Coordinates of C-alpha atoms in Angstrom, one line a residue:
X507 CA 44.2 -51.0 7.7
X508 CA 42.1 -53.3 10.2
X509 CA 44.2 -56.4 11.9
X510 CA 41.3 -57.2 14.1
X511 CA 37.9 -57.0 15.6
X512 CA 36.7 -58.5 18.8
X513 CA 33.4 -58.8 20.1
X514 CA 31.1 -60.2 23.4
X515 CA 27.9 -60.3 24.9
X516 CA 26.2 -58.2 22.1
X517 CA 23.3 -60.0 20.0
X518 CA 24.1 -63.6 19.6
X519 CA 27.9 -63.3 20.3
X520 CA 28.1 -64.1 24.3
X521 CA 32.0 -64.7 24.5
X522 CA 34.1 -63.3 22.9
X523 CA 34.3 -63.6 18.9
X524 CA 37.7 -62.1 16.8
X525 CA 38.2 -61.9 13.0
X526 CA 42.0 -61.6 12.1
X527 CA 43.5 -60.3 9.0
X528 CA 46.9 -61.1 10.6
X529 CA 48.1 -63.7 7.7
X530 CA 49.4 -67.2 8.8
X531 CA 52.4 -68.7 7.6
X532 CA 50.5 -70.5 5.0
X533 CA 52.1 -69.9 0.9
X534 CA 50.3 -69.2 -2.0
X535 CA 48.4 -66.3 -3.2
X536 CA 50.8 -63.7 -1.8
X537 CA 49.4 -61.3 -3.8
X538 CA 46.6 -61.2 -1.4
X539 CA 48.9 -59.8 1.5
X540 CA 50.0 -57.0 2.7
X541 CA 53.3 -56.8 4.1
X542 CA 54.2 -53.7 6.1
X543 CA 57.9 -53.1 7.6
X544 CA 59.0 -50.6 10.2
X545 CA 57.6 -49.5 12.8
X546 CA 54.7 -52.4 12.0
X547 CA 56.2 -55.2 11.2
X548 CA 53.0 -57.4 10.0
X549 CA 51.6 -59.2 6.9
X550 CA 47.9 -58.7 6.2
X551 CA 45.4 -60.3 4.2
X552 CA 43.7 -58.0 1.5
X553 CA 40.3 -59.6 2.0
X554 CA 38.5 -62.2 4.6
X555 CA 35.1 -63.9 3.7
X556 CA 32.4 -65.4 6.3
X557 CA 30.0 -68.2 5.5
X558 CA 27.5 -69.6 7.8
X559 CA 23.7 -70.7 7.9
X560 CA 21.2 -67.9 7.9
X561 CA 20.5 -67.4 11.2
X562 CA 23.9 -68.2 12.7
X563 CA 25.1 -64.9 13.2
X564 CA 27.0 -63.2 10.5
X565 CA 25.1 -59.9 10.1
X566 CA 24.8 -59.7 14.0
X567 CA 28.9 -59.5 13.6
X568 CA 29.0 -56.9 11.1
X569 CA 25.8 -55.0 13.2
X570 CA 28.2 -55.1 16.6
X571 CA 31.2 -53.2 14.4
X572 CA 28.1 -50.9 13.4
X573 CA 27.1 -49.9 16.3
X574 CA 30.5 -49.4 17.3
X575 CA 31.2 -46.9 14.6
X576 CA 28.5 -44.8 15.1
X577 CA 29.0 -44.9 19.0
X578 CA 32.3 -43.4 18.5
X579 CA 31.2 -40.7 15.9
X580 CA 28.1 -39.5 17.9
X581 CA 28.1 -40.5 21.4
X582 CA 30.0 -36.9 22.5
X583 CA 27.4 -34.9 20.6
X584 CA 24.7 -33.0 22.6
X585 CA 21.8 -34.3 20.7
X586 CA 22.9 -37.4 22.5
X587 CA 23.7 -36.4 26.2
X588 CA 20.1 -37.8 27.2
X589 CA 19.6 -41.0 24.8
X590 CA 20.2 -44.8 25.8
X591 CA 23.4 -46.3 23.6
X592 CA 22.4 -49.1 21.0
X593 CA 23.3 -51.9 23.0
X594 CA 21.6 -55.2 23.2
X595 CA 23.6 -58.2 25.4
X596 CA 23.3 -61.7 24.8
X597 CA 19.9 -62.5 26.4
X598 CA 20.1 -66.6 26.5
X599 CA 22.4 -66.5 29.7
X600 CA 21.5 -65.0 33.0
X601 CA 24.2 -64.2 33.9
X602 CA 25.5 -62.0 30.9
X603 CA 22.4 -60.4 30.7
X604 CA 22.8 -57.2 32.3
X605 CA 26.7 -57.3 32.1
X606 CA 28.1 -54.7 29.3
X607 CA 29.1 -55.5 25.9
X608 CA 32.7 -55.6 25.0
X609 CA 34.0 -53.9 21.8
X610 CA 37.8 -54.4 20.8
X611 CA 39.4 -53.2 17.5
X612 CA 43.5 -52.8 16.0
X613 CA 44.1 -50.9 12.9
X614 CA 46.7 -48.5 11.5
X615 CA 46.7 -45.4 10.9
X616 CA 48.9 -43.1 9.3
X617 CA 51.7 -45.6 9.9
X618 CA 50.9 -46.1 14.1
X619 CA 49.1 -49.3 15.1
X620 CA 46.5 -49.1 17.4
X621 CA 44.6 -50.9 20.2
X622 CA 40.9 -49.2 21.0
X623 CA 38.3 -50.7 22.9
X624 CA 35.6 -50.2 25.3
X625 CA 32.2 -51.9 27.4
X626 CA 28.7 -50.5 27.4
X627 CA 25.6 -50.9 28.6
X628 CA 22.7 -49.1 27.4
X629 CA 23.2 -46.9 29.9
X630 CA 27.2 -46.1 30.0
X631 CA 30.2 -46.1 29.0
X632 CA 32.1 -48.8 31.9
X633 CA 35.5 -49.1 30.1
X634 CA 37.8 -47.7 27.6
X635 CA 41.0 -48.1 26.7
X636 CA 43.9 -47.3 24.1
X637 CA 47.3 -48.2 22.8
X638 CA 49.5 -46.8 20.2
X639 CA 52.7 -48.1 18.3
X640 CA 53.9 -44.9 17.4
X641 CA 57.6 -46.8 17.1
X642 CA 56.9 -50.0 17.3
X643 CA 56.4 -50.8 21.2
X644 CA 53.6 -50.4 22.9
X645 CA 52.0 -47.3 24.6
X646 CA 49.0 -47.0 26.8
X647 CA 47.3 -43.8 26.2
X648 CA 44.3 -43.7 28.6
X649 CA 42.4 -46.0 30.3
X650 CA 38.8 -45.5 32.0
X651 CA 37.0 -47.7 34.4
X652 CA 33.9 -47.8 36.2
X653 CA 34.2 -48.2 40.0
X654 CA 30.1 -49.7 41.6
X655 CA 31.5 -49.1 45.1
X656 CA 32.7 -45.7 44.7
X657 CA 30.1 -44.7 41.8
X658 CA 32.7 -43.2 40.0
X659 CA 35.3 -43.7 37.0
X660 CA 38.9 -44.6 37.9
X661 CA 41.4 -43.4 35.3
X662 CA 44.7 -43.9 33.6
X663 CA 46.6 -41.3 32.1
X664 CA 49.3 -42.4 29.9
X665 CA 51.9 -39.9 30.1
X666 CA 52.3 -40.4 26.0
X667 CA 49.2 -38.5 25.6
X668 CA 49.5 -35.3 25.1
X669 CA 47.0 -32.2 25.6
X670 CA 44.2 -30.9 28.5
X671 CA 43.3 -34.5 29.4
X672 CA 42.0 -33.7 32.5
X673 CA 39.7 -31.4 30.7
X674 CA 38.9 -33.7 28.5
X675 CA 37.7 -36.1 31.1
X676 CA 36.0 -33.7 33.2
X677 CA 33.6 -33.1 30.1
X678 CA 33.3 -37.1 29.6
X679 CA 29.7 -38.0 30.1
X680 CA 28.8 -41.8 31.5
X681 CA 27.3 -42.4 28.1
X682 CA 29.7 -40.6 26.2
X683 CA 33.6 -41.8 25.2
X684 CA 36.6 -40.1 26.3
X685 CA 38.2 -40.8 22.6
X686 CA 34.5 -39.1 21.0
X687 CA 34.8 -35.8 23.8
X688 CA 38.5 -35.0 23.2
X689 CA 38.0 -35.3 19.7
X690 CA 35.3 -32.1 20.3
X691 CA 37.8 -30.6 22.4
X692 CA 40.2 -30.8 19.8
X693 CA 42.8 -33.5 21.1
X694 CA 45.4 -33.2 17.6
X695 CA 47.1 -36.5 18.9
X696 CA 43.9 -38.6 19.3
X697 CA 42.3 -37.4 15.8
X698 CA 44.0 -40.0 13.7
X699 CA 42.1 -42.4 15.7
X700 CA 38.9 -40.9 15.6
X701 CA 39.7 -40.1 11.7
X702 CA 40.4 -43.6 11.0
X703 CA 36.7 -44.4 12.6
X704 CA 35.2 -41.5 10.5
X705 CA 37.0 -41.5 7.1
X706 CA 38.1 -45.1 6.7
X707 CA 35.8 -47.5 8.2
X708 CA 32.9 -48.8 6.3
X709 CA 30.2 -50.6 7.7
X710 CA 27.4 -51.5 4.9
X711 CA 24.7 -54.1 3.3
X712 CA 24.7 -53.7 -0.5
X713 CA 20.9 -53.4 -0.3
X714 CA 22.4 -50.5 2.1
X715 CA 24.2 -47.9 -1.2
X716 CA 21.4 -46.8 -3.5
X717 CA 22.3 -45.0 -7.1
X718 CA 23.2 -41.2 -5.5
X719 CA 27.5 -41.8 -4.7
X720 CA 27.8 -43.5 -8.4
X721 CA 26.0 -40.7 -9.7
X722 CA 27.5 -38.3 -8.2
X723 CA 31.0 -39.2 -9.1
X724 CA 29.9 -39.4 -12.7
X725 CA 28.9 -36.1 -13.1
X726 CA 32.4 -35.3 -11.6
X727 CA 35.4 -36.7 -12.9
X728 CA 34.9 -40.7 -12.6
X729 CA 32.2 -41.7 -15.2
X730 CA 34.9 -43.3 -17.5
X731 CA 36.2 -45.3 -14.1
X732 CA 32.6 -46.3 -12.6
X733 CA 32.3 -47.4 -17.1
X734 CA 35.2 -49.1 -17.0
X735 CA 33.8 -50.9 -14.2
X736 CA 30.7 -52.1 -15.4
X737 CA 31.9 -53.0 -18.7
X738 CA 34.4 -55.1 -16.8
X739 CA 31.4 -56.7 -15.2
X740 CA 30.3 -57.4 -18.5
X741 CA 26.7 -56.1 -17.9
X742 CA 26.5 -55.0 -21.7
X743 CA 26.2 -51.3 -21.5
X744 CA 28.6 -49.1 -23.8
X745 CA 27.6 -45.9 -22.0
X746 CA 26.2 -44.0 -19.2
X747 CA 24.6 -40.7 -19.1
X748 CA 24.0 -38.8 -15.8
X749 CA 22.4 -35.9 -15.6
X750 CA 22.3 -33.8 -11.8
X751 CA 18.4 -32.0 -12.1
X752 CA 17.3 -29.8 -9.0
X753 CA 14.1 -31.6 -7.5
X754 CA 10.8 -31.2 -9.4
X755 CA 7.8 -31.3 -7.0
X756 CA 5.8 -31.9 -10.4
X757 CA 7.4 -36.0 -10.3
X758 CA 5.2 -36.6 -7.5
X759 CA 2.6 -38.4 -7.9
X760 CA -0.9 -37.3 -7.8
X761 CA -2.3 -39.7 -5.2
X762 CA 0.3 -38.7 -2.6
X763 CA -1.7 -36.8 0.4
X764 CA -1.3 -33.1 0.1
X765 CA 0.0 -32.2 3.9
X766 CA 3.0 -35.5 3.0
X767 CA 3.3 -33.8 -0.3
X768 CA 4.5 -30.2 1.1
X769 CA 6.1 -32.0 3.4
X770 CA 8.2 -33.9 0.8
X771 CA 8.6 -30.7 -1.3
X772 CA 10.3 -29.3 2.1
X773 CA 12.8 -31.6 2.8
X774 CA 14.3 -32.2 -1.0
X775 CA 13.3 -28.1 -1.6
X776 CA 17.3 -27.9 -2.2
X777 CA 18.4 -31.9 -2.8
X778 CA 19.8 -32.8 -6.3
X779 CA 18.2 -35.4 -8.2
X780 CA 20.2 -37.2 -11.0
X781 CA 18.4 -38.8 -13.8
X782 CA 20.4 -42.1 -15.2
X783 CA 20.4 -43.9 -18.4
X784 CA 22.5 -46.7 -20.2
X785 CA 23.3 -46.6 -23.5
X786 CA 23.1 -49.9 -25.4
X787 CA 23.4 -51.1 -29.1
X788 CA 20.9 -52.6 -31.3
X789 CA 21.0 -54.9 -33.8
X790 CA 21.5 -52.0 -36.2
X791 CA 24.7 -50.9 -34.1
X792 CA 22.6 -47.6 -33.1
X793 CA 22.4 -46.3 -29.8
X794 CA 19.7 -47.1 -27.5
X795 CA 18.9 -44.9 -24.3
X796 CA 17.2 -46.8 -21.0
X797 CA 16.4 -45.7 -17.9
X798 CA 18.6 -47.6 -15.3
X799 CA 15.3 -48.4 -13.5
X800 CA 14.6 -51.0 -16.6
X801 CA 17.6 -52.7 -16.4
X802 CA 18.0 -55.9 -14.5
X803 CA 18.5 -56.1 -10.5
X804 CA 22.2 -57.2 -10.8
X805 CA 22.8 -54.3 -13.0
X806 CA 21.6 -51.8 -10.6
X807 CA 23.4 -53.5 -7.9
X808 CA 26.2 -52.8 -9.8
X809 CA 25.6 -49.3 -10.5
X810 CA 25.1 -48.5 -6.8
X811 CA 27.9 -50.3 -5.9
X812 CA 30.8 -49.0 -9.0
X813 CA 31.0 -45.8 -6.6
X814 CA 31.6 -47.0 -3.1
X815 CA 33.8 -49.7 -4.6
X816 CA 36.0 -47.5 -6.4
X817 CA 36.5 -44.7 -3.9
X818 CA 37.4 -47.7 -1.6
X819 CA 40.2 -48.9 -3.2
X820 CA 41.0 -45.4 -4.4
X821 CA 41.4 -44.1 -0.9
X822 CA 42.8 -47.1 0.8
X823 CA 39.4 -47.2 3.1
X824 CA 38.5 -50.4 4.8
X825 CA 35.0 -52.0 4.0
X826 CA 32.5 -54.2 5.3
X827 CA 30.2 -55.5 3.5
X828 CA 27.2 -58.6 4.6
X829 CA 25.6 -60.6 1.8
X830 CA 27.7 -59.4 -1.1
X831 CA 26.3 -62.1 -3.4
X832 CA 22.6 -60.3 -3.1
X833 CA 21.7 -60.2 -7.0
X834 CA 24.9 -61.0 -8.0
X835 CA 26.0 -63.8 -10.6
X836 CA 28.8 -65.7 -9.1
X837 CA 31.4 -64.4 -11.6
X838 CA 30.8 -60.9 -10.5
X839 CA 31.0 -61.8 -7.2
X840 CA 34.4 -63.1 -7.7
X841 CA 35.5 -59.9 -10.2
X842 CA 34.3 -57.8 -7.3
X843 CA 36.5 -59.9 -4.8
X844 CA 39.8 -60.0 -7.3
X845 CA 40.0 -56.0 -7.5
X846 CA 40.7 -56.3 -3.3
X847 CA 43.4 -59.3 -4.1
X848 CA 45.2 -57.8 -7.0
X849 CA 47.9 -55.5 -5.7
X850 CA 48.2 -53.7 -9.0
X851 CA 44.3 -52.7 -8.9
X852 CA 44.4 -52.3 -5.0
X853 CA 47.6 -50.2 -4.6
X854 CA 46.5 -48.2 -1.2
X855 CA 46.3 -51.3 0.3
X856 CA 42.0 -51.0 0.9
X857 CA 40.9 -54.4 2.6
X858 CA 37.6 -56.1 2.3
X859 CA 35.7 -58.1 4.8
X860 CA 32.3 -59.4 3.4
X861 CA 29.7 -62.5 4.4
X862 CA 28.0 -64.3 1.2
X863 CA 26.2 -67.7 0.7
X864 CA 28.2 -67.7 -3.1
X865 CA 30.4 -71.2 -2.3
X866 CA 31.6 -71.4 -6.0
X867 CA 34.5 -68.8 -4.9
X868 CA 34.9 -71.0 -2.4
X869 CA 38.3 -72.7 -3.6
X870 CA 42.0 -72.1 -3.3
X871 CA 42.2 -69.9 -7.0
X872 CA 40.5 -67.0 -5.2
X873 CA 41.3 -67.4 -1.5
X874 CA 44.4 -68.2 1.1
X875 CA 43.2 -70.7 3.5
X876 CA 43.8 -68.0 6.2
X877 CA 41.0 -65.4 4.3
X878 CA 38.0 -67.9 4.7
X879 CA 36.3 -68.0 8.2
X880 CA 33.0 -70.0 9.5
X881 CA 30.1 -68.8 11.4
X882 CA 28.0 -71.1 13.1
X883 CA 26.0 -71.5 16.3
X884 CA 26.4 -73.9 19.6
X885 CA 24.3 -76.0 21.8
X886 CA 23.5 -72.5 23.8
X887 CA 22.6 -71.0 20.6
X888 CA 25.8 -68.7 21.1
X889 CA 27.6 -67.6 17.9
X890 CA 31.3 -68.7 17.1
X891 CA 33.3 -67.0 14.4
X892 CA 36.6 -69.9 13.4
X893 CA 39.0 -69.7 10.8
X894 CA 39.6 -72.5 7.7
X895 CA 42.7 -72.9 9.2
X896 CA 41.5 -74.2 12.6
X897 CA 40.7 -77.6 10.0
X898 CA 44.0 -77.6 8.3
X899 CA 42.9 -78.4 5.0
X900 CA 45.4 -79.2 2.2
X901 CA 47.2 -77.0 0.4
X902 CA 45.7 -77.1 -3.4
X903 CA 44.2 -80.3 -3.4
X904 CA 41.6 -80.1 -1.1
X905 CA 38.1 -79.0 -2.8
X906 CA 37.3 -76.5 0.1
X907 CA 33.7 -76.0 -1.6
X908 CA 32.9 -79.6 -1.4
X909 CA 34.0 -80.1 1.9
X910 CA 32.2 -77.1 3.2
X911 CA 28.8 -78.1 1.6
X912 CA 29.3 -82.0 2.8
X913 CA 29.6 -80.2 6.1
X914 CA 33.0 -81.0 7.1
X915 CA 34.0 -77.9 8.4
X916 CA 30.5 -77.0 10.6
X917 CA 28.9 -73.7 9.4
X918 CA 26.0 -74.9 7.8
X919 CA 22.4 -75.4 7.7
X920 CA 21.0 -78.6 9.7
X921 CA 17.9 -79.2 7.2
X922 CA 15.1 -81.5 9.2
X923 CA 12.1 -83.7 8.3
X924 CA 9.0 -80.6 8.1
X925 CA 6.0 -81.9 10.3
X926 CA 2.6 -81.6 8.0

């Protein structure tokens, strides 16, 4: 489970930027918490939603925990000694311009809260740090930081962490974490950690999940689950057939070049291809067969996502998600939403964190006051990330939609004269 993310100096974000699912004292909708007792004695929210202008930042947020993620699952790797990290600092301020980027996250993991951060430039790694909660107090774990005068690291050894640490630091490139290289050295106490990165952290757009993990899953065990799903979505289909078919060079088409042809037929020689249809009724009450690539663009959207939506809540994983309203009526947007909230649907305690333009959910029925955040960006075209809350809205009475669109709480497009 995530409580936070911080973020600074990366993209449009030049100070720092945090989304909490730490739940405030406000009532109602307790359903939508999650409230954890020994050793972490916190109440999180289920589910947190970002609206802002286009433009204003949103997807730059979601890119910085992106870039995060795959920093920490590849940066130890040897096909990545030589490369530059994926960092880009706010450019709009001289002086944060060639200062590194700050990353800061806290999550849990198999029942130990954690604090893991670090700085980067494209060039290096300049700090990293962690602290566990293993029983409820705080320990610090390891700490790194970069020394100009001495050209060197100065470190921090917690003596809580256990193993060949000075091994493991010895084998610590500048552009490589400490966390990422003790992993490969086989650290047993950090691997949770890493784990949590790897298996439980998801970082997507929906345009980002084609058809292949739904599919895959339905020629398993879970078609009756990923059809319970889109019948609940009320898409009209009483059936889906998958079918797993080895790739057929033949499906080409005859106008591809022949040299991009072999090299096609090279690279999916051994790759599974699954052919999908939807069953529906006619008029008659017979079956119908169509190829999912005739149904409509919300059903699709649907399809691709049953899978990853599922094994989400399934697996207790944590998901982030920008523009979940892409193709999407309203209503489903808000089914989609009410799976994460509902603690008898969600019982592994998966969260969601998503951005949408979709304001009609946008009301005390579906959210706590302390789920809805705002995105917007200053007078130095910075971006700021601010909770409902800051505005203290009333409880049940106040029409959170209307007040959003009339531009009461910020967050929203400044539409001027156009110039002919």
């Amino acid at each position: 489970m995530i409580i936070e993310f911080s973020l600074k100096n990366f993209y449009s974000f030049a100070q720092t930027q945090t989304i909490s699912l730490n739940s405030s004292r406000l009532k109602g909708l307790d359903a939508s918490t999650i409230k954890l007792t020994y050793p972490n004695k916190l109440e999180l929210l289920r589910s947190a939603v970002i609206y802002g202008a286009n433009a204003a930042g949103k997807s730059n947020f979601f890119l910085g925990l992106r870039v995060m993620h795959n920093i920490i699952i590849n940066s130890a790797s040897e096909s990545q000694s030589g490369d530059e990290l994926p960092i880009v600092p706010f450019k709009l301020d001289s002086e944060l311009i060639d200062k590194p980027s700050e990353f800061e996250i806290s999550f849990i993991s198999n029942n130990i809260r954690y604090q893991y951060g670090f700085t980067a430039t494209s060039s290096k790694i300049h700090d990293e740090w962690l602290f566990a909660w293993p029983k409820g107090r705080p320990q610090k774990w390891f700490m790194r930081a970069w020394n100009n005068k001495k050209n060197e690291y100065e470190w921090e050894m917690g003596s809580a962490l256990l193993g060949d640490k000075h091994v493991w630091q010895k084998a610590t490139r500048s552009n490589a974490l400490f966390l990422s290289t003790a992993m490969q050295l086989n650290s047993e106490q950090l691997k949770p950690v890493f784990d949590w990165f790897k298996n439980t952290l998801r970082v997507s757009t929906l345009g980002g999940w084609n058809e292949k993990f739904s599919s895959l899953i339905c020629t398993r065990d879970k078609k009756e689950e990923v059809l319970n799903f889109l019948k609940a979505a009320d898409v009209g289909i009483d059936d889906i057939i998958v079918t797993k078919e080895k790739f057929n060079p033949a499906s080409l088409p005859n106008s591809l070049p022949e040299n991009l042809k072999q090299l096609v037929i090279k690279n999916n020689n051994d790759v599974n291809t699954y052919k999908i249809q939807t069953v529906h009724k006619n008029n008659n009450n017979e079956l119908m067969l169509f190829d999912l690539k005739d149904e409509s663009e919300g059903t699709k959207k649907l399809f691709s996502l049953a899978g990853p939506w599922l094994d989400t809540l399934d697996k207790g994983h944590v998901i982030f998600i920008d523009e979940l309203n892409l193709s999407l009526h309203p209503k489903l947007v808000r089914f989609l939403v009410s799976l994460f909230n509902d603690p008898d649907k969600n019982t592994n305690n998966a969260q969601l964190i998503f951005t949408t333009h979709e304001t009609s959910i946008l009301n005390q029925e579906v959210f706590r006051r302390d789920q809805i955040w705002f995105c917007e960006k200053d007078n130095a075209n910075a971006t700021k990330l601010f909770p409902l809350t800051d505005f203290s809205p009333r409880k049940g009475r106040e029409n959170i939609e209307t007040s959003y669109l009339d531009g009461r709480y910020g967050a929203i497009p400044f539409i001027k004269k156009m110039e002919m």
